[in-house]
GROMACS .gro file of C-alpha atoms in nm:
model
  403
    1MET     CA    1  -1.217   0.028   0.949
    2GLN     CA    2  -1.501   0.066   1.198
    3GLY     CA    3  -1.763  -0.198   1.126
    4ARG     CA    4  -1.604  -0.326   0.804
    5ARG     CA    5  -1.666  -0.699   0.756
    6ILE     CA    6  -1.361  -0.914   0.689
    7LEU     CA    7  -1.365  -1.293   0.663
    8ILE     CA    8  -1.034  -1.475   0.704
    9GLY     CA    9  -0.979  -1.836   0.601
   10VAL     CA   10  -0.680  -2.008   0.761
   11GLY     CA   11  -0.514  -2.302   0.590
   12GLY     CA   12  -0.291  -2.568   0.739
   13GLY     CA   13   0.064  -2.436   0.756
   14ILE     CA   14   0.309  -2.297   1.007
   15ALA     CA   15   0.253  -1.950   0.860
   16ALA     CA   16  -0.088  -1.955   1.030
   17TYR     CA   17   0.080  -1.787   1.327
   18LYS     CA   18   0.124  -1.470   1.116
   19VAL     CA   19  -0.251  -1.451   1.062
   20CYS     CA   20  -0.297  -1.394   1.435
   21ALA     CA   21  -0.134  -1.051   1.395
   22VAL     CA   22  -0.361  -0.971   1.099
   23VAL     CA   23  -0.677  -1.064   1.289
   24SER     CA   24  -0.570  -0.878   1.602
   25THR     CA   25  -0.479  -0.559   1.415
   26LEU     CA   26  -0.805  -0.552   1.222
   27ALA     CA   27  -1.016  -0.615   1.532
   28LYS     CA   28  -0.836  -0.344   1.729
   29ALA     CA   29  -0.901  -0.102   1.441
   30GLY     CA   30  -1.275  -0.161   1.480
   31ALA     CA   31  -1.335  -0.408   1.198
   32GLU     CA   32  -1.571  -0.703   1.233
   33VAL     CA   33  -1.355  -1.010   1.177
   34GLN     CA   34  -1.466  -1.370   1.147
   35VAL     CA   35  -1.232  -1.665   1.098
   36ILE     CA   36  -1.271  -2.003   0.928
   37LEU     CA   37  -1.015  -2.274   1.002
   38THR     CA   38  -0.964  -2.586   0.796
   39ASP     CA   39  -0.914  -2.911   0.985
   40SER     CA   40  -0.539  -2.899   0.921
   41ALA     CA   41  -0.517  -2.536   1.037
   42LYS     CA   42  -0.637  -2.637   1.383
   43ALA     CA   43  -0.313  -2.832   1.429
   44PHE     CA   44  -0.115  -2.504   1.410
   45VAL     CA   45  -0.337  -2.243   1.581
   46THR     CA   46  -0.643  -2.327   1.787
   47PRO     CA   47  -0.990  -2.191   1.717
   48LEU     CA   48  -0.985  -2.044   2.068
   49THR     CA   49  -0.688  -1.825   1.976
   50PHE     CA   50  -0.867  -1.677   1.676
   51ALA     CA   51  -1.193  -1.644   1.868
   52THR     CA   52  -1.012  -1.445   2.136
   53LEU     CA   53  -0.832  -1.219   1.888
   54SER     CA   54  -1.138  -1.159   1.667
   55ARG     CA   55  -1.398  -1.129   1.947
   56HIS     CA   56  -1.613  -1.378   1.751
   57SER     CA   57  -1.645  -1.754   1.754
   58ALA     CA   58  -1.406  -1.917   1.508
   59HIS     CA   59  -1.571  -2.146   1.253
   60THR     CA   60  -1.455  -2.497   1.167
   61ASP     CA   61  -1.588  -2.795   0.975
   62ASP     CA   62  -1.733  -2.921   1.303
   63SER     CA   63  -1.973  -2.626   1.306
   64PHE     CA   64  -2.030  -2.648   0.929
   65TRP     CA   65  -2.180  -2.995   0.941
   66GLN     CA   66  -2.394  -2.938   1.249
   67PRO     CA   67  -2.762  -2.850   1.178
   68THR     CA   68  -2.768  -2.569   1.434
   69HIS     CA   69  -2.812  -2.269   1.205
   70ASP     CA   70  -3.131  -2.115   1.069
   71ARG     CA   71  -2.950  -2.080   0.736
   72PRO     CA   72  -2.647  -2.271   0.606
   73LEU     CA   73  -2.333  -2.133   0.767
   74HIS     CA   74  -2.138  -2.099   0.441
   75ILE     CA   75  -2.422  -1.893   0.291
   76VAL     CA   76  -2.442  -1.664   0.594
   77LEU     CA   77  -2.067  -1.604   0.602
   78GLY     CA   78  -2.040  -1.562   0.224
   79GLU     CA   79  -2.312  -1.297   0.215
   80TRP     CA   80  -2.170  -1.121   0.521
   81ALA     CA   81  -1.812  -1.070   0.401
   82GLU     CA   82  -1.691  -0.755   0.227
   83VAL     CA   83  -1.342  -0.900   0.180
   84PHE     CA   84  -1.231  -1.262   0.207
   85VAL     CA   85  -0.865  -1.335   0.293
   86ILE     CA   86  -0.720  -1.686   0.268
   87ALA     CA   87  -0.386  -1.713   0.446
   88PRO     CA   88  -0.188  -1.925   0.444
   89LEU     CA   89  -0.316  -2.066   0.116
   90THR     CA   90  -0.202  -2.427   0.080
   91ALA     CA   91  -0.141  -2.612  -0.246
   92ASN     CA   92  -0.445  -2.826  -0.165
   93THR     CA   93  -0.683  -2.532  -0.120
   94LEU     CA   94  -0.538  -2.356  -0.425
   95ALA     CA   95  -0.619  -2.661  -0.639
   96LYS     CA   96  -0.974  -2.674  -0.503
   97LEU     CA   97  -1.036  -2.306  -0.572
   98THR     CA   98  -0.889  -2.327  -0.921
   99TYR     CA   99  -1.133  -2.599  -1.021
  100GLY     CA  100  -1.435  -2.479  -0.823
  101MET     CA  101  -1.430  -2.768  -0.576
  102ALA     CA  102  -1.602  -2.734  -0.239
  103ASP     CA  103  -1.563  -3.007   0.023
  104ASN     CA  104  -1.524  -2.808   0.347
  105LEU     CA  105  -1.653  -2.490   0.509
  106LEU     CA  106  -1.376  -2.272   0.365
  107THR     CA  107  -1.418  -2.371   0.001
  108ASN     CA  108  -1.798  -2.378   0.021
  109THR     CA  109  -1.795  -2.025   0.160
  110VAL     CA  110  -1.574  -1.904  -0.126
  111LEU     CA  111  -1.830  -2.029  -0.377
  112ALA     CA  112  -2.115  -1.880  -0.174
  113SER     CA  113  -1.958  -1.532  -0.172
  114ILE     CA  114  -1.913  -1.264  -0.437
  115CYS     CA  115  -1.668  -1.033  -0.255
  116PRO     CA  116  -1.301  -0.995  -0.357
  117VAL     CA  117  -1.070  -1.270  -0.231
  118LEU     CA  118  -0.709  -1.208  -0.129
  119LEU     CA  119  -0.484  -1.514  -0.154
  120ALA     CA  120  -0.155  -1.544   0.039
  121PRO     CA  121   0.021  -1.875  -0.039
  122ALA     CA  122   0.279  -2.038   0.187
  123MET     CA  123   0.462  -2.365   0.125
  124ASN     CA  124   0.798  -2.533   0.079
  125THR     CA  125   0.996  -2.405  -0.220
  126ASP     CA  126   0.985  -2.737  -0.408
  127MET     CA  127   0.609  -2.754  -0.356
  128TRP     CA  128   0.565  -2.395  -0.478
  129GLN     CA  129   0.775  -2.457  -0.789
  130GLN     CA  130   0.586  -2.767  -0.902
  131GLN     CA  131   0.441  -2.716  -1.249
  132SER     CA  132   0.095  -2.816  -1.127
  133VAL     CA  133   0.101  -2.557  -0.846
  134GLN     CA  134   0.231  -2.283  -1.074
  135ARG     CA  135  -0.030  -2.372  -1.335
  136ASN     CA  136  -0.305  -2.342  -1.074
  137TRP     CA  137  -0.158  -2.016  -0.943
  138GLN     CA  138  -0.156  -1.859  -1.289
  139GLN     CA  139  -0.499  -1.996  -1.372
  140ILE     CA  140  -0.672  -1.859  -1.063
  141GLN     CA  141  -0.542  -1.510  -1.136
  142THR     CA  142  -0.743  -1.504  -1.458
  143ASP     CA  143  -1.053  -1.480  -1.235
  144SER     CA  144  -1.100  -1.112  -1.146
  145ARG     CA  145  -1.233  -1.201  -0.801
  146TYR     CA  146  -0.892  -1.314  -0.685
  147HIS     CA  147  -0.617  -1.081  -0.571
  148VAL     CA  148  -0.276  -1.210  -0.471
  149ALA     CA  149   0.002  -1.154  -0.223
  150ASN     CA  150   0.289  -1.348  -0.374
  151PRO     CA  151   0.510  -1.548  -0.139
  152GLY     CA  152   0.847  -1.404  -0.050
  153GLU     CA  153   1.195  -1.548  -0.026
  154GLY     CA  154   1.388  -1.643   0.285
  155VAL     CA  155   1.450  -1.920   0.534
  156LEU     CA  156   1.144  -2.147   0.551
  157ALA     CA  157   1.024  -2.354   0.845
  158CYS     CA  158   1.178  -2.663   0.679
  159ASP     CA  159   1.519  -2.482   0.682
  160ARG     CA  160   1.511  -2.451   0.304
  161VAL     CA  161   1.611  -2.110   0.169
  162GLY     CA  162   1.392  -2.007  -0.121
  163THR     CA  163   1.049  -1.883  -0.228
  164GLY     CA  164   0.749  -1.984  -0.021
  165ARG     CA  165   0.727  -1.752   0.279
  166MET     CA  166   0.381  -1.610   0.328
  167ALA     CA  167   0.352  -1.235   0.280
  168GLU     CA  168   0.400  -1.048   0.606
  169PRO     CA  169   0.109  -0.881   0.788
  170GLU     CA  170   0.258  -0.542   0.693
  171GLU     CA  171   0.191  -0.630   0.329
  172LEU     CA  172  -0.147  -0.800   0.377
  173LEU     CA  173  -0.309  -0.529   0.588
  174PRO     CA  174  -0.274  -0.249   0.327
  175GLN     CA  175  -0.412  -0.483   0.061
  176ILE     CA  176  -0.716  -0.550   0.276
  177VAL     CA  177  -0.773  -0.176   0.326
  178SER     CA  178  -0.741  -0.122  -0.049
  179LEU     CA  179  -0.990  -0.396  -0.132
  180LEU     CA  180  -1.240  -0.246   0.111
  181HIS     CA  181  -1.211   0.085  -0.076
  182THR     CA  182  -1.208  -0.046  -0.433
  183HIS     CA  183  -1.434  -0.351  -0.388
  184GLY     CA  184  -1.179  -0.533  -0.600
  185LYS     CA  185  -1.172  -0.291  -0.895
  186ARG     CA  186  -0.846  -0.268  -1.086
  187ASP     CA  187  -0.936   0.065  -1.240
  188LEU     CA  188  -0.576   0.178  -1.293
  189THR     CA  189  -0.470  -0.128  -1.492
  190GLY     CA  190  -0.220  -0.020  -1.756
  191LYS     CA  191  -0.159   0.321  -1.599
  192ARG     CA  192   0.202   0.412  -1.529
  193VAL     CA  193   0.223   0.614  -1.209
  194LEU     CA  194   0.539   0.797  -1.103
  195ILE     CA  195   0.553   0.910  -0.740
  196SER     CA  196   0.813   1.102  -0.543
  197ALA     CA  197   0.831   1.061  -0.165
  198GLY     CA  198   1.035   1.143   0.142
  199GLY     CA  199   1.248   1.441   0.235
  200THR     CA  200   1.556   1.537   0.035
  201ARG     CA  201   1.878   1.619   0.217
  202GLU     CA  202   2.130   1.886   0.119
  203PHE     CA  203   2.464   1.814   0.285
  204LEU     CA  204   2.711   2.067   0.422
  205ASP     CA  205   2.966   1.793   0.495
  206PRO     CA  206   2.943   1.412   0.529
  207VAL     CA  207   2.740   1.430   0.852
  208ARG     CA  208   2.545   1.760   0.846
  209PHE     CA  209   2.261   1.846   0.616
  210ILE     CA  210   1.958   2.070   0.563
  211GLY     CA  211   1.647   1.854   0.565
  212ASN     CA  212   1.289   1.824   0.685
  213PRO     CA  213   1.077   1.586   0.895
  214SER     CA  214   0.918   1.399   0.602
  215THR     CA  215   0.918   1.020   0.647
  216GLY     CA  216   0.773   0.939   0.304
  217LYS     CA  217   0.468   0.761   0.447
  218MET     CA  218   0.226   0.954   0.225
  219GLY     CA  219   0.420   0.869  -0.089
  220VAL     CA  220   0.447   0.504   0.012
  221ALA     CA  221   0.070   0.496   0.070
  222LEU     CA  222   0.010   0.644  -0.276
  223ALA     CA  223   0.238   0.382  -0.430
  224GLN     CA  224   0.057   0.100  -0.251
  225ALA     CA  225  -0.287   0.230  -0.345
  226ALA     CA  226  -0.194   0.267  -0.711
  227LEU     CA  227  -0.037  -0.081  -0.721
  228HIS     CA  228  -0.341  -0.241  -0.559
  229ARG     CA  229  -0.558  -0.083  -0.829
  230GLY     CA  230  -0.352  -0.233  -1.109
  231ALA     CA  231  -0.106   0.046  -1.193
  232ILE     CA  232   0.259   0.005  -1.284
  233VAL     CA  233   0.430   0.213  -1.016
  234THR     CA  234   0.771   0.377  -0.983
  235LEU     CA  235   0.858   0.535  -0.648
  236VAL     CA  236   1.147   0.781  -0.633
  237HIS     CA  237   1.226   0.821  -0.266
  238ALA     CA  238   1.457   1.009  -0.036
  239ALA     CA  239   1.532   0.931   0.330
  240ILE     CA  240   1.269   0.661   0.380
  241GLU     CA  241   1.328   0.396   0.645
  242PRO     CA  242   1.381   0.044   0.501
  243HIS     CA  243   1.090  -0.106   0.696
  244LEU     CA  244   0.849   0.124   0.510
  245LEU     CA  245   0.984   0.008   0.175
  246ALA     CA  246   0.991  -0.364   0.261
  247PRO     CA  247   0.625  -0.434   0.165
  248LEU     CA  248   0.668  -0.269  -0.178
  249ARG     CA  249   0.792  -0.584  -0.352
  250ASN     CA  250   0.609  -0.522  -0.679
  251ILE     CA  251   0.698  -0.154  -0.708
  252ARG     CA  252   1.007  -0.016  -0.878
  253THR     CA  253   1.187   0.192  -0.616
  254ILE     CA  254   1.473   0.435  -0.685
  255SER     CA  255   1.665   0.586  -0.395
  256VAL     CA  256   1.801   0.942  -0.410
  257THR     CA  257   1.937   1.185  -0.154
  258SER     CA  258   1.941   1.542  -0.281
  259ALA     CA  259   1.700   1.754  -0.480
  260ALA     CA  260   1.938   1.747  -0.777
  261GLU     CA  261   1.941   1.366  -0.774
  262MET     CA  262   1.562   1.354  -0.751
  263GLN     CA  263   1.536   1.604  -1.037
  264GLN     CA  264   1.753   1.386  -1.261
  265VAL     CA  265   1.560   1.064  -1.189
  266MET     CA  266   1.219   1.227  -1.219
  267ARG     CA  267   1.319   1.380  -1.552
  268GLU     CA  268   1.441   1.039  -1.678
  269CYS     CA  269   1.120   0.861  -1.575
  270PHE     CA  270   0.876   1.139  -1.665
  271SER     CA  271   0.804   1.064  -2.029
  272ASP     CA  272   0.691   0.707  -1.956
  273ALA     CA  273   0.442   0.810  -1.686
  274ASP     CA  274   0.070   0.876  -1.724
  275TRP     CA  275   0.030   1.025  -1.377
  276ILE     CA  276   0.304   1.201  -1.180
  277VAL     CA  277   0.247   1.273  -0.811
  278MET     CA  278   0.507   1.491  -0.638
  279ALA     CA  279   0.452   1.393  -0.275
  280ALA     CA  280   0.816   1.442  -0.176
  281ALA     CA  281   0.918   1.724   0.056
  282VAL     CA  282   1.194   1.872  -0.158
  283ALA     CA  283   1.440   2.117  -0.007
  284ASP     CA  284   1.422   2.481  -0.116
  285VAL     CA  285   1.788   2.566  -0.054
  286LYS     CA  286   2.124   2.397  -0.008
  287PRO     CA  287   2.461   2.500   0.136
  288THR     CA  288   2.655   2.690  -0.130
  289THR     CA  289   2.969   2.489  -0.062
  290TYR     CA  290   3.025   2.126   0.038
  291SER     CA  291   3.318   1.994   0.240
  292ALA     CA  292   3.424   1.637   0.160
  293GLU     CA  293   3.556   1.606   0.515
  294LYS     CA  294   3.365   1.666   0.835
  295LEU     CA  295   3.405   2.026   0.945
  296ALA     CA  296   3.530   2.085   1.296
  297LYS     CA  297   3.283   2.269   1.516
  298ARG     CA  298   3.512   2.571   1.527
  299ASP     CA  299   3.515   2.581   1.145
  300LEU     CA  300   3.138   2.599   1.105
  301PRO     CA  301   3.040   2.936   0.953
  302ASP     CA  302   2.846   3.180   1.168
  303ARG     CA  303   2.627   3.244   0.867
  304LEU     CA  304   2.569   2.959   0.626
  305PRO     CA  305   2.566   3.071   0.259
  306LEU     CA  306   2.272   2.912   0.079
  307SER     CA  307   2.182   2.855  -0.285
  308PRO     CA  308   1.844   2.761  -0.437
  309VAL     CA  309   1.784   2.401  -0.547
  310PRO     CA  310   1.605   2.298  -0.867
  311ASP     CA  311   1.228   2.347  -0.872
  312ILE     CA  312   1.144   1.994  -0.986
  313VAL     CA  313   0.769   2.024  -1.028
  314ALA     CA  314   0.799   2.352  -1.220
  315GLU     CA  315   1.040   2.189  -1.463
  316LEU     CA  316   0.819   1.883  -1.505
  317SER     CA  317   0.521   2.104  -1.586
  318THR     CA  318   0.710   2.238  -1.889
  319LEU     CA  319   0.762   1.881  -2.011
  320LYS     CA  320   0.405   1.764  -1.952
  321GLN     CA  321   0.208   1.631  -2.247
  322PRO     CA  322  -0.171   1.680  -2.280
  323ASP     CA  323  -0.245   1.320  -2.180
  324GLN     CA  324  -0.033   1.334  -1.865
  325ARG     CA  325  -0.152   1.440  -1.520
  326LEU     CA  326   0.084   1.625  -1.284
  327ILE     CA  327  -0.018   1.652  -0.918
  328GLY     CA  328   0.168   1.856  -0.658
  329PHE     CA  329   0.162   1.875  -0.279
  330ALA     CA  330   0.170   2.186  -0.064
  331ALA     CA  331   0.250   2.129   0.303
  332GLN     CA  332   0.129   2.442   0.483
  333SER     CA  333   0.041   2.584   0.823
  334GLY     CA  334  -0.232   2.838   0.889
  335ASP     CA  335  -0.411   2.927   0.565
  336ILE     CA  336  -0.342   2.627   0.342
  337ILE     CA  337  -0.566   2.723   0.049
  338THR     CA  338  -0.422   3.056  -0.070
  339PRO     CA  339  -0.059   2.941  -0.112
  340ALA     CA  340  -0.174   2.613  -0.266
  341LEU     CA  341  -0.384   2.794  -0.527
  342GLU     CA  342  -0.092   3.020  -0.609
  343LYS     CA  343   0.139   2.720  -0.650
  344LEU     CA  344  -0.119   2.536  -0.862
  345GLN     CA  345  -0.147   2.827  -1.106
  346ARG     CA  346   0.218   2.934  -1.111
  347LYS     CA  347   0.348   2.584  -1.177
  348LYS     CA  348   0.065   2.492  -1.417
  349LEU     CA  349  -0.036   2.176  -1.229
  350ASP     CA  350  -0.342   1.966  -1.297
  351ALA     CA  351  -0.414   1.953  -0.924
  352ILE     CA  352  -0.256   2.017  -0.588
  353VAL     CA  353  -0.300   1.862  -0.245
  354ALA     CA  354  -0.302   2.126   0.030
  355ASN     CA  355  -0.182   1.947   0.340
  356PRO     CA  356  -0.205   2.106   0.689
  357ILE     CA  357   0.103   2.032   0.897
  358ASP     CA  358  -0.009   2.219   1.209
  359GLN     CA  359  -0.312   2.001   1.287
  360PRO     CA  360  -0.309   1.704   1.527
  361ASN     CA  361  -0.235   1.365   1.365
  362SER     CA  362  -0.170   1.526   1.029
  363GLY     CA  363   0.130   1.591   0.811
  364PHE     CA  364   0.485   1.473   0.866
  365GLY     CA  365   0.580   1.153   1.044
  366VAL     CA  366   0.235   1.025   1.146
  367ASP     CA  367   0.011   0.754   1.002
  368MET     CA  368  -0.291   0.982   0.956
  369ASN     CA  369  -0.350   1.275   0.725
  370GLN     CA  370  -0.605   1.520   0.588
  371ALA     CA  371  -0.602   1.758   0.296
  372VAL     CA  372  -0.789   1.979   0.051
  373PHE     CA  373  -0.766   1.862  -0.310
  374ILE     CA  374  -0.776   2.149  -0.561
  375ASP     CA  375  -0.783   2.086  -0.935
  376ARG     CA  376  -0.708   2.323  -1.222
  377SER     CA  377  -1.079   2.410  -1.264
  378GLY     CA  378  -1.084   2.546  -0.909
  379ARG     CA  379  -1.282   2.259  -0.758
  380GLN     CA  380  -1.195   2.206  -0.390
  381VAL     CA  381  -1.263   1.876  -0.212
  382HIS     CA  382  -1.195   1.834   0.159
  383ILE     CA  383  -1.048   1.494   0.252
  384PRO     CA  384  -1.119   1.433   0.621
  385LEU     CA  385  -0.871   1.290   0.870
  386GLY     CA  386  -0.802   0.924   0.805
  387SER     CA  387  -0.516   0.685   0.738
  388LYS     CA  388  -0.269   0.789   0.472
  389LEU     CA  389  -0.365   0.482   0.265
  390GLN     CA  390  -0.733   0.580   0.278
  391MET     CA  391  -0.639   0.935   0.177
  392ALA     CA  392  -0.425   0.798  -0.106
  393HIS     CA  393  -0.722   0.613  -0.251
  394GLN     CA  394  -0.940   0.923  -0.228
  395LEU     CA  395  -0.673   1.125  -0.409
  396LEU     CA  396  -0.652   0.865  -0.686
  397ASP     CA  397  -1.031   0.875  -0.720
  398LEU     CA  398  -1.016   1.252  -0.761
  399VAL     CA  399  -0.731   1.245  -1.012
  400GLN     CA  400  -0.940   1.013  -1.231
  401GLU     CA  401  -1.211   1.280  -1.241
  402ILE     CA  402  -0.981   1.546  -1.388
  403SER     CA  403  -1.093   1.602  -1.747
   0.00000   0.00000   0.00000
């Protein structure tokens, strides 16, 4: 995010307070952030607040109409921005954008820019459901410049329960990162991507299990990246915390626990998928017997009999059609290349992601990652340490290059 240029337009609505978290997070990550407030937005959050959080002066219509710039302010800002975010998007601003109207700094800057624009509406449910608003919302999405974060459901500021809540920062921030990478391309439109994520658990009794430290963050990042690029995504997940799944509103998610359950769901979904990415950390063994009641400590065996679990990716490789792409992961310590190559060849994968788990800020449970991508031709591409969402986009780029 260092030095990336993000322009944020703030509309008049109580949800403007959420934008403070977006601006602060981006600025702390090293991005250059500038903010435009409409006149009505200033009634909810002051320009001083956004200036403090962004480390730049916040722009308003007062500065727009003052002849104090060498070049028109809306031209300067429009040319500067790599990504333009408008949040909260009001019904008024939506109507102006739909019909190409420009009567303030925000709307003039939209017309003076060519970067992708992310729209995050927020309004009362009855306002959102008006035919005119829905017509404008559908119409603006026919313009490829515009990307959307649909409003969610819940208790609104007016005490109404319904649709109209602005998307949370946890949903907006990944979309911004994706737009910076793709420049607004929807290059996976029509692709069906099936992803497994998280760590399976093999239970000995109702409270004890064999598992691993996987949190599923890498699989979630892959699902988000694919969705943001236009794909139809199914995420089969095990042992992922609900807060990580909350932003995945437009992704089909299927929860499983054991390797056998994941095997069944992956097999059922496999034939409909174009790309299959096995990012889950699947157990290798399970307890041979299962007790339906919790075992007393004295009854625990000194030696736990173990049985192998299904090799999901090996089975899927036997079902793979020529037009499908099957990608595996290999979490390794020490030499990560040799075992990954062996797994790639033995399981007849199209590519494998060799992931070091013994390096700082890499592997299980953290927000960063690094890897070596190896495809079936033997090509090796090092992906340097970065966020898991950034790595996910690089992996998707590389999968597209597999012939």
